[in-house]
XYZ file of C-alpha atoms in Angstrom:
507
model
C 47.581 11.324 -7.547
C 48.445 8.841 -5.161
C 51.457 10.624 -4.219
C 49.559 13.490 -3.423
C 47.404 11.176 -1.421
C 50.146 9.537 0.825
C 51.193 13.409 1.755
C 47.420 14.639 2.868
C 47.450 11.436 4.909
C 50.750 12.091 6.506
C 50.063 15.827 7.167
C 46.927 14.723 8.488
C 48.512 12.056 10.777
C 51.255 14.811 11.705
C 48.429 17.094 12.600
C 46.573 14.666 14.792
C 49.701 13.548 16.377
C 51.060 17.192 17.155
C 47.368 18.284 18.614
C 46.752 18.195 22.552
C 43.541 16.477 23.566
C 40.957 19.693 23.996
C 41.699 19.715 19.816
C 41.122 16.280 19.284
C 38.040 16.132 21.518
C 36.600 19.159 19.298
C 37.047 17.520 16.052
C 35.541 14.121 17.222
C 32.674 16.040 18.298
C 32.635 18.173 15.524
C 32.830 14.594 13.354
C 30.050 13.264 14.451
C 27.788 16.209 14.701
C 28.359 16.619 11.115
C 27.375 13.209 10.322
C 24.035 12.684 12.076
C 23.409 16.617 10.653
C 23.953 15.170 7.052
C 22.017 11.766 7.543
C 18.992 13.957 9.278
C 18.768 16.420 6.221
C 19.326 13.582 3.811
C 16.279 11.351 5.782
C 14.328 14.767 5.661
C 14.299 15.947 1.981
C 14.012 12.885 0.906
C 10.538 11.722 -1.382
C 8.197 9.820 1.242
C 6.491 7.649 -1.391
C 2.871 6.211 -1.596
C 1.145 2.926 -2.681
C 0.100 4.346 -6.039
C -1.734 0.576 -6.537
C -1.399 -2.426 -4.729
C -2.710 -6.174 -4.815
C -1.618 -6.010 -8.299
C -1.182 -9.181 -10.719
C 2.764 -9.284 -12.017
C 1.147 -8.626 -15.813
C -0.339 -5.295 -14.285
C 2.688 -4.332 -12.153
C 4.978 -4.982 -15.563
C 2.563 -3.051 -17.968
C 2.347 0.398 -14.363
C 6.318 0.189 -14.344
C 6.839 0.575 -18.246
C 4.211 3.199 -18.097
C 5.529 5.008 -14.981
C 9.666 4.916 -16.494
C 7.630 6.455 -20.138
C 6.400 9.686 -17.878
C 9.686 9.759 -16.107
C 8.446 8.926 -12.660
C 10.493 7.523 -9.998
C 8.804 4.201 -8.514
C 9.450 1.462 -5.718
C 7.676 -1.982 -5.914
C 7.065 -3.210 -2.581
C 5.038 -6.376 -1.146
C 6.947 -8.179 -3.169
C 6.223 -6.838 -5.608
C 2.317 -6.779 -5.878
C 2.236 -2.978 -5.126
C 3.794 0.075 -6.608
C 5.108 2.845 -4.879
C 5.192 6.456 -6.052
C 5.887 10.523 -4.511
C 3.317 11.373 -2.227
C 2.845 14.346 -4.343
C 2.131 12.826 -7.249
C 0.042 9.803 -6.198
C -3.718 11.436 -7.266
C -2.713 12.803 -10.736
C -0.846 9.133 -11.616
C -3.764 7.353 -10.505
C -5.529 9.412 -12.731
C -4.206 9.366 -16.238
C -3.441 5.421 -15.561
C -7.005 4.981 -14.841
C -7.763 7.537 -17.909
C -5.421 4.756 -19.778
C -7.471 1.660 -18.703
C -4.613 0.544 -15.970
C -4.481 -1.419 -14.023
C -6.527 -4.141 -16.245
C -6.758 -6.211 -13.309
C -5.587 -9.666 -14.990
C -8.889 -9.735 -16.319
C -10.196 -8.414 -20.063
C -13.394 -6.239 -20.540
C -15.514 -5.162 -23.299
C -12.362 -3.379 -24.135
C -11.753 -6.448 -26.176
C -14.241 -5.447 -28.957
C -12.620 -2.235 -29.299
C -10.532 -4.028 -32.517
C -12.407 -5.898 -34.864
C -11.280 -8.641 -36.895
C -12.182 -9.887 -40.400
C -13.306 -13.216 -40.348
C -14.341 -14.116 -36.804
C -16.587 -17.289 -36.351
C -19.489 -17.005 -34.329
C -18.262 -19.557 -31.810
C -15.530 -16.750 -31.201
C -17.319 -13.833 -31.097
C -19.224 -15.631 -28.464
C -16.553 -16.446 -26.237
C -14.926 -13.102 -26.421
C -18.633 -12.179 -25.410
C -18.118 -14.746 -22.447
C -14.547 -13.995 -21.672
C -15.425 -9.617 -21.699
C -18.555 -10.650 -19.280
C -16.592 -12.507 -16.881
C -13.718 -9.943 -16.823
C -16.372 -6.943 -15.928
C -17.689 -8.681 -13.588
C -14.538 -9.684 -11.651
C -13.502 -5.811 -11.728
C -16.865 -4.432 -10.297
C -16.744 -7.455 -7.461
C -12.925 -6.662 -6.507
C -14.142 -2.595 -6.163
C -15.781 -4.215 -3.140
C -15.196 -3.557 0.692
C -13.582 -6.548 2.369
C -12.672 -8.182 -1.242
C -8.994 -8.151 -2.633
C -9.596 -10.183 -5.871
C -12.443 -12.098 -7.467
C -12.741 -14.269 -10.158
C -16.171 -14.790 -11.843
C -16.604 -18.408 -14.121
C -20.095 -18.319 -16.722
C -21.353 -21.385 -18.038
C -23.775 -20.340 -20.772
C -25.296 -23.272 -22.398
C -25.686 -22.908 -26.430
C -29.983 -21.705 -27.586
C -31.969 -24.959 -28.372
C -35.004 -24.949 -30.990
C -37.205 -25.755 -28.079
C -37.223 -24.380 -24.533
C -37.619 -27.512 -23.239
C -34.127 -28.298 -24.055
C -33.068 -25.180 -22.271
C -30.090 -25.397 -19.878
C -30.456 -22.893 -17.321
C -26.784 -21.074 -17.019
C -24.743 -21.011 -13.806
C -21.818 -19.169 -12.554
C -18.905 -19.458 -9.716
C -17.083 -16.500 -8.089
C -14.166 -17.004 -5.768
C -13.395 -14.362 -3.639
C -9.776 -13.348 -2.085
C -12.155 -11.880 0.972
C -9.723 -9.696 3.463
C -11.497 -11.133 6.927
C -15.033 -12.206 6.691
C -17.959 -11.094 4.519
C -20.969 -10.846 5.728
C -24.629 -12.335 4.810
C -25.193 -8.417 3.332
C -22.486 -8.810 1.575
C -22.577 -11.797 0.074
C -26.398 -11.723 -1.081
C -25.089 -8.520 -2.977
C -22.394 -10.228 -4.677
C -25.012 -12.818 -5.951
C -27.807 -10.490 -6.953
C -24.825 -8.589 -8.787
C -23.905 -11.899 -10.860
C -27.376 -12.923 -11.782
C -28.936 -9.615 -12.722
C -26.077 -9.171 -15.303
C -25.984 -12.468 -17.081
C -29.400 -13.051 -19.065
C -31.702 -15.985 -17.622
C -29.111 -16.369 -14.027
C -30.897 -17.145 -11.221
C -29.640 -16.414 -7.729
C -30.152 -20.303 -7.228
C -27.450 -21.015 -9.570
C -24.302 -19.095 -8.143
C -21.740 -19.998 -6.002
C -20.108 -17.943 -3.932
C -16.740 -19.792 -2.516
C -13.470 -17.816 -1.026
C -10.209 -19.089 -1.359
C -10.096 -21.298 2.171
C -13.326 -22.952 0.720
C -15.827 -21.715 2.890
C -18.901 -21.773 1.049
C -20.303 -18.157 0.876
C -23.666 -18.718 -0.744
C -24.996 -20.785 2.162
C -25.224 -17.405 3.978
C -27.898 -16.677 2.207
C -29.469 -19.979 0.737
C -32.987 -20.467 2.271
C -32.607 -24.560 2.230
C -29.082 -25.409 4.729
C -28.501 -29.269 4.757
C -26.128 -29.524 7.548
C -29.274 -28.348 10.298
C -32.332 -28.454 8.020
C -32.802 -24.958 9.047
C -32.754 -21.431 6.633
C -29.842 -19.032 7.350
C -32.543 -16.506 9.143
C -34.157 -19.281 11.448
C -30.371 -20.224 12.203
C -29.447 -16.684 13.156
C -32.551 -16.555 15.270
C -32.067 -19.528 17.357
C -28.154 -18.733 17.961
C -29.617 -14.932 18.705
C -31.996 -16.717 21.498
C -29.159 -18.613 22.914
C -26.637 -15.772 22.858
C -29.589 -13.899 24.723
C -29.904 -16.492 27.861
C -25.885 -17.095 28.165
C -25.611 -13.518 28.528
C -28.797 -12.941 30.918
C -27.362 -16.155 32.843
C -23.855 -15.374 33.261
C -24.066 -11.181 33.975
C -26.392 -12.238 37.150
C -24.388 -15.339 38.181
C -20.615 -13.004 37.712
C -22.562 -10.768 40.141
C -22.773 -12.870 42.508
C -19.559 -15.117 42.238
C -17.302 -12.572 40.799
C -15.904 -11.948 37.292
C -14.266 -15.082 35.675
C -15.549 -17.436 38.282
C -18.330 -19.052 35.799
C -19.127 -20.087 32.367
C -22.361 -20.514 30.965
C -23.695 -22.458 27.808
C -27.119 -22.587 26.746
C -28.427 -24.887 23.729
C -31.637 -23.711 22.469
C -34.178 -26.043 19.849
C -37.211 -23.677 18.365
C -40.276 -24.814 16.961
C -40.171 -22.926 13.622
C -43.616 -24.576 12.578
C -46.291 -22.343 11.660
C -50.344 -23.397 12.444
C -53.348 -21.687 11.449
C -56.269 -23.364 13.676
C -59.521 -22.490 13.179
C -62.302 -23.389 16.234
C -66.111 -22.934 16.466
C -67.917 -23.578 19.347
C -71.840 -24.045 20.113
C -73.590 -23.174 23.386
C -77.395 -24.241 24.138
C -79.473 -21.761 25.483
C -80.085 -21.669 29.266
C -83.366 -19.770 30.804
C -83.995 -17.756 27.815
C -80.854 -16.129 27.687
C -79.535 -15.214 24.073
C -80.475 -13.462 21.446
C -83.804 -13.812 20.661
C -84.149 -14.346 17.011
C -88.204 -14.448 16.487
C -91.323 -15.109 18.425
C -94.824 -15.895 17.490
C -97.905 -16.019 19.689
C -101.199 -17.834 18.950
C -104.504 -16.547 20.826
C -107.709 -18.418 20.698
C -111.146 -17.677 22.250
C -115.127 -18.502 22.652
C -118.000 -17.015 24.720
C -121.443 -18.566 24.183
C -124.404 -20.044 24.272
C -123.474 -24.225 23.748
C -125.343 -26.064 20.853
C -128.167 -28.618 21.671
C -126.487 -32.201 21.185
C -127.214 -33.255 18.239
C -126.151 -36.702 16.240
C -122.865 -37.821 16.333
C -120.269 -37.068 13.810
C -118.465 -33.976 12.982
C -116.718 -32.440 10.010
C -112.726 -31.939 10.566
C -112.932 -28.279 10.333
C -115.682 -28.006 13.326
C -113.468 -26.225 16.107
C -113.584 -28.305 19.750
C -116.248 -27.519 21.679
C -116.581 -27.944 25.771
C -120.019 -29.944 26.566
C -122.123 -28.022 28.571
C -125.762 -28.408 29.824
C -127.926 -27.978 26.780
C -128.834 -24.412 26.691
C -126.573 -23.196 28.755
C -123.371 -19.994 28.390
C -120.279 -20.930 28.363
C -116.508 -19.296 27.010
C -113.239 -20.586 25.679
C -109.227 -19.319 25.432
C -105.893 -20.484 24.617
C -102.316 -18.334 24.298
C -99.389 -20.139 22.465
C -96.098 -18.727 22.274
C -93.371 -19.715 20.494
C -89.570 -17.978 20.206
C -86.720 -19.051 18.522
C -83.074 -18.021 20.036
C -79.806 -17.625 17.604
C -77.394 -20.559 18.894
C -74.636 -19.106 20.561
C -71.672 -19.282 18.725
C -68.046 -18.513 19.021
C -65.535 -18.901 16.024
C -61.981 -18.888 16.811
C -59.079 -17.993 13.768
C -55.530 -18.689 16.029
C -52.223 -18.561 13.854
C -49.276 -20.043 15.943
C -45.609 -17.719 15.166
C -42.931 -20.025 14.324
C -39.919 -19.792 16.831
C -41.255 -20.818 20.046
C -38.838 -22.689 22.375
C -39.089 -26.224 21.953
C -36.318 -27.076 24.165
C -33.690 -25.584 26.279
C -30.766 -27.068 28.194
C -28.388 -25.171 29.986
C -25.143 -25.764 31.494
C -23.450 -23.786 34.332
C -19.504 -24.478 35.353
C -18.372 -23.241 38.319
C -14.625 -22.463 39.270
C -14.015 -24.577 42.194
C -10.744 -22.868 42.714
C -11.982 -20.321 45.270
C -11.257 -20.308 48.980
C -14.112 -23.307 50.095
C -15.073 -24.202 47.157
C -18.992 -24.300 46.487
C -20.964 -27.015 48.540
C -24.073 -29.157 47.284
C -25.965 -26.511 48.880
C -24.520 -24.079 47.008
C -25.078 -25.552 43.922
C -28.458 -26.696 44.578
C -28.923 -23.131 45.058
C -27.562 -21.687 41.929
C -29.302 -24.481 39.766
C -32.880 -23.363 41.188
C -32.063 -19.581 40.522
C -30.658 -20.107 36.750
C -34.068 -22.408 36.309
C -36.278 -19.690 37.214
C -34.029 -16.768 35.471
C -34.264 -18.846 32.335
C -38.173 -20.002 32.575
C -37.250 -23.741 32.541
C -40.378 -26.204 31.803
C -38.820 -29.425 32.349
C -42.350 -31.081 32.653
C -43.412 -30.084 29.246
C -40.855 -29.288 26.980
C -37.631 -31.934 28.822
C -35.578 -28.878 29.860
C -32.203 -29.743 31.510
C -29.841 -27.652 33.785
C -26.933 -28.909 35.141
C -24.649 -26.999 37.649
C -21.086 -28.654 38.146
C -17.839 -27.290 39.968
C -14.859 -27.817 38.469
C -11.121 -26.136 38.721
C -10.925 -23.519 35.914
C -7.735 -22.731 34.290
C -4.910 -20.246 35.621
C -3.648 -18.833 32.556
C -4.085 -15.492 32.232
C -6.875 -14.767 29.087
C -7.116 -11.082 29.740
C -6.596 -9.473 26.018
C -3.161 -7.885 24.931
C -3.727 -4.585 24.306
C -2.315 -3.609 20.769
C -0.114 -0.870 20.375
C 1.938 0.378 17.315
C 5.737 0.289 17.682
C 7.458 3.105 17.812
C 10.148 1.984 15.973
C 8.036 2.107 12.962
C 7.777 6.240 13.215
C 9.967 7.482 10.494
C 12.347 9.840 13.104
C 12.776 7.000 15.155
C 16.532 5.958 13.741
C 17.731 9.561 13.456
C 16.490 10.418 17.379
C 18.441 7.028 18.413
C 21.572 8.161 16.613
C 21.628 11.619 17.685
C 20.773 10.755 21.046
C 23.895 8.199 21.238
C 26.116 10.978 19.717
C 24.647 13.338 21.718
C 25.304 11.312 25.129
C 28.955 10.061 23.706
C 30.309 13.482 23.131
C 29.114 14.638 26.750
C 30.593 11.363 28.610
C 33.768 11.839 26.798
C 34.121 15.240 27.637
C 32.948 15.681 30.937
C 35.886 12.826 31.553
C 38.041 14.613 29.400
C 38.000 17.736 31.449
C 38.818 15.599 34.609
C 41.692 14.159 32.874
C 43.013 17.753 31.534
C 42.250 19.551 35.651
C 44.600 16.644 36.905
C 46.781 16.620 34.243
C 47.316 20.743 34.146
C 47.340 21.117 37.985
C 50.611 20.156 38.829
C 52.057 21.888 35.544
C 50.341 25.024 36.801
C 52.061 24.962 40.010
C 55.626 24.618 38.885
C 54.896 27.545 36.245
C 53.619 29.701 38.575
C 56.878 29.028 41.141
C 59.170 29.396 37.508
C 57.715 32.805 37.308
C 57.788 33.690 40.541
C 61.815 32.870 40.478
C 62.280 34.700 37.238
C 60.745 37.718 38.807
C 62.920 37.795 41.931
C 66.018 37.502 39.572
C 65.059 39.763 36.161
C 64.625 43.139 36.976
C 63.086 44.238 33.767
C 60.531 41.689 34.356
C 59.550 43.219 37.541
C 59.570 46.737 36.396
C 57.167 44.930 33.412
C 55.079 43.814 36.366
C 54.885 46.947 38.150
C 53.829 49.151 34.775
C 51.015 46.177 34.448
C 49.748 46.783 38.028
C 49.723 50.613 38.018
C 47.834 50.339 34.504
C 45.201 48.153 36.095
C 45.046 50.490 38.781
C 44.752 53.912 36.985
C 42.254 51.210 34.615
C 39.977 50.841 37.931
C 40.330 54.433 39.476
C 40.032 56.615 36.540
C 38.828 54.891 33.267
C 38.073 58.080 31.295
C 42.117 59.008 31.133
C 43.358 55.232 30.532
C 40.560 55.711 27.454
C 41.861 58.892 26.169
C 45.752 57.955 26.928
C 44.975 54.956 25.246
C 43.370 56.893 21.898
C 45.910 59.359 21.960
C 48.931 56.538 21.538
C 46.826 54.794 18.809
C 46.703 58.074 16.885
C 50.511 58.667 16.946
């Protein structure tokens, strides 16, 4: 065999050795050709595979690749290992049955535990395999989640007392592997979730921590320490803030130009609600109101007057005018009272919480710009952002302060993100074939150079060699003369060269 060997190597040598370069230069090109034409069909036909699962735990990865080598499937782990990767065509139907088959568990046990029963399980253990499926559920439905990679969900579930007094109310912990930032949404989801499956959980007893420690559940907790203000009333006032900086800082980039100013704005709202309730009383003035009753009193008497007589009268004797004894005389009197309603007005104001309380703004100019910005200038900018943004420094303390300063030079426009293209699949093969592509035309467009130089001056002396041997051999010029009247007859008459021709090949 190796005999054999040593002679296809030396006939091989031999032949490259005895070949002139036009030879060579077709099997080098021929070489290569072949290769990139093999590595292109094997890249081509080749399985493109699929994440069939990934974020997996190593106990779930170990229990998918057993399965996956039972059914015969071929497989690639990749992310080191915490996904699995299977044929495109077959990713749906595997996902399937393994999901049919309770995989992947998700490092976590279900109610999938009291599938086998046991003789002679204690009550303390049926109730933490109770505690242990609940918690495992629970961490599957929160990692089915947008935005959440893994979850782990903790129970405490005090023991039932004789009295409810001794009661411990339970409480629970989830810690989230979030991928970016949940939102309040979100979050307040996650809790409901928690507390409306475990039995007496209030949404006041759940933490909701991710795995930087950021503290989820004060998203949605109505009492924040740090500010002594809700979640809602914090959103508000940032929202009211947000609001003026923009209002402030489109008008003054209007004016100055883009990235010549920056604006803050720090806004403190009265989130007190009032209820105030007023009455007021008005007197009546020249009978105008609202007359409420009246009541008139008419008295008269036309007469002839009694004599005098003695002195003394009874109480109920009505007054009498003295008049000459004998004499006529009359009597009247008109009394009218009315009674007005008092004019009253009753006043029921309820004061919205989130009025401004107190606003300060600051304003930074770039004093980089041909000039830079005078007092006068400034002055003037202050007095417009105080009216744009309604400042009250009289009653509510507002400040504004204007201030030029050099801004940075570095440039903070954002990188626009593109995808590489040499993570296209094609991208390898096009750069070799491209390379052997440009190789094989350098080489020979030098090689024929080479060979026109090389073959010129052989060409000459051949042509003088048979130019000589003519002049001496006459055979050869009789040879040449038959060639030239053949070409002739060939040009004048090519119907009898045809049939000459077919008549020799016949005999």
């Amino acid at each position: 065999m190796e005999l054999r060997i040593r002679e296809l190597g030396t006939k091989l040598k031999d032949f490259w050795s005895n070949a002139n370069r036009g030879l060579k230069l077709r099997l080098v090109v021929g070489i290569v050709l072949g290769i990139s034409l093999v590595v292109a069909l094997v890249f081509l036909t080749r399985p493109s595979y699929e994440t069939l699962f990934a974020n997996l735990t190593p106990a779930d990865a170990g229990q998918i690749g057993e399965r996956l080598q039972e059914m015969k499937v071929s497989y690639r782990l990749g992310d080191n290992g915490d996904s699995i990767l299977v044929p495109s065509s077959q990713v749906y139907e595997l996902r399937n049955r393994l999901a049919m088959e309770g995989l992947p568990k998700g490092g976590s046990v279900g109610f999938e535990i009291f599938d086998q029963t046991k003789l002679g399980v204690t009550d303390f253990e049926r109730r933490m395999q109770y505690i242990r499926a609940l918690r495992g559920e629970l961490s599957r439905t929160i990692s089915q989640m947008d935005g959440v990679r893994s979850a782990t969900v903790e129970l405490v579930l005090p023991e039932e007392r004789l009295f409810s007094k001794d009661m411990q109310p339970p409480t629970a912990s989830v810690v989230l592997d979030t991928v970016g930032q949940l939102d309040t949404g979100q979050v307040r989801a996650i809790v409901h979730l928690v507390s409306h499956s475990v039995e007496g959980l209030t949404p006041e007893n759940i933490t909701v921590v991710d795995t930087s420690g950021q503290l989820l559940s004060d998203l949605i907790d109505p009492e924040v320490t740090s500010t002594g203000l809700s979640a809602a009333q914090l959103q508000l006032q940032r929202s009211v803030e947000k609001e003026i900086q923009r209002n402030v800082q489109t008008m003054l980039e209007q004016v100055l130009g883009s990235g010549m100013v920056v604006t803050r704005v720090r806004a403190e709202l009265n989130f007190d609600q009032r209820e105030v309730t007023s009455e007021f009383f008005q007197p009546v003035v020249d009978d105008e109101g609202i007359l409420r009753s009246i009541q008139e009193l008419k008295k008269t008497f036309d007469g002839q007057s009694p004599v005098e007589g003695t002195v003394g009268t009874t109480p109920n004797i009505p007054p009498t005018y003295q008049t000459p004894a004998g004499t006529q005389g009359s009597y009247e009197e008109m009394e009218t009272t009315r009674n007005y309603e008092v004019n009253q007005t009753r006043e029921h104001l309820v004061v919205s919480p989130g009025s401004v309380r107190h606003l300060s703004v600051s304003v930074l100019v770039n004093s980089n710009r041909d000039g830079g910005f005078s007092q006068q200038e400034l002055d003037t900018i202050q007095t417009a952002v105080a009216h744009a943004v309604g400042l009250r420094p009289e009653n509510r303390s507002d400040q504004i302060s204007v201030v030029s300063l050099p801004f940075s030079r570095a440039d903070a426009e954002p990188v626009e993100m593109w995808t590489p293209i040499t993570q296209h699949p094609l991208f390898y093969f096009i750069v070799v074939a491209a390379v052997a592509a440009l190789a094989a035309f350098f080489f020979l467009r030098r090689r024929r150079k080479i060979a026109a130089l090389e073959e010129l001056p052989t060409a000459e002396i051949a042509a003088q060699e048979v130019a000589a041997t003519k002049e001496e051999d006459p055979e050869v010029l009789e040879r040449d003369r038959i060639r030239k009247e053949v070409e002739r007859l060939a040009r004048q008459r090519p119907e009898e060269l045809a049939q000459l021709l077919a008549t020799w090949i016949s005999e």
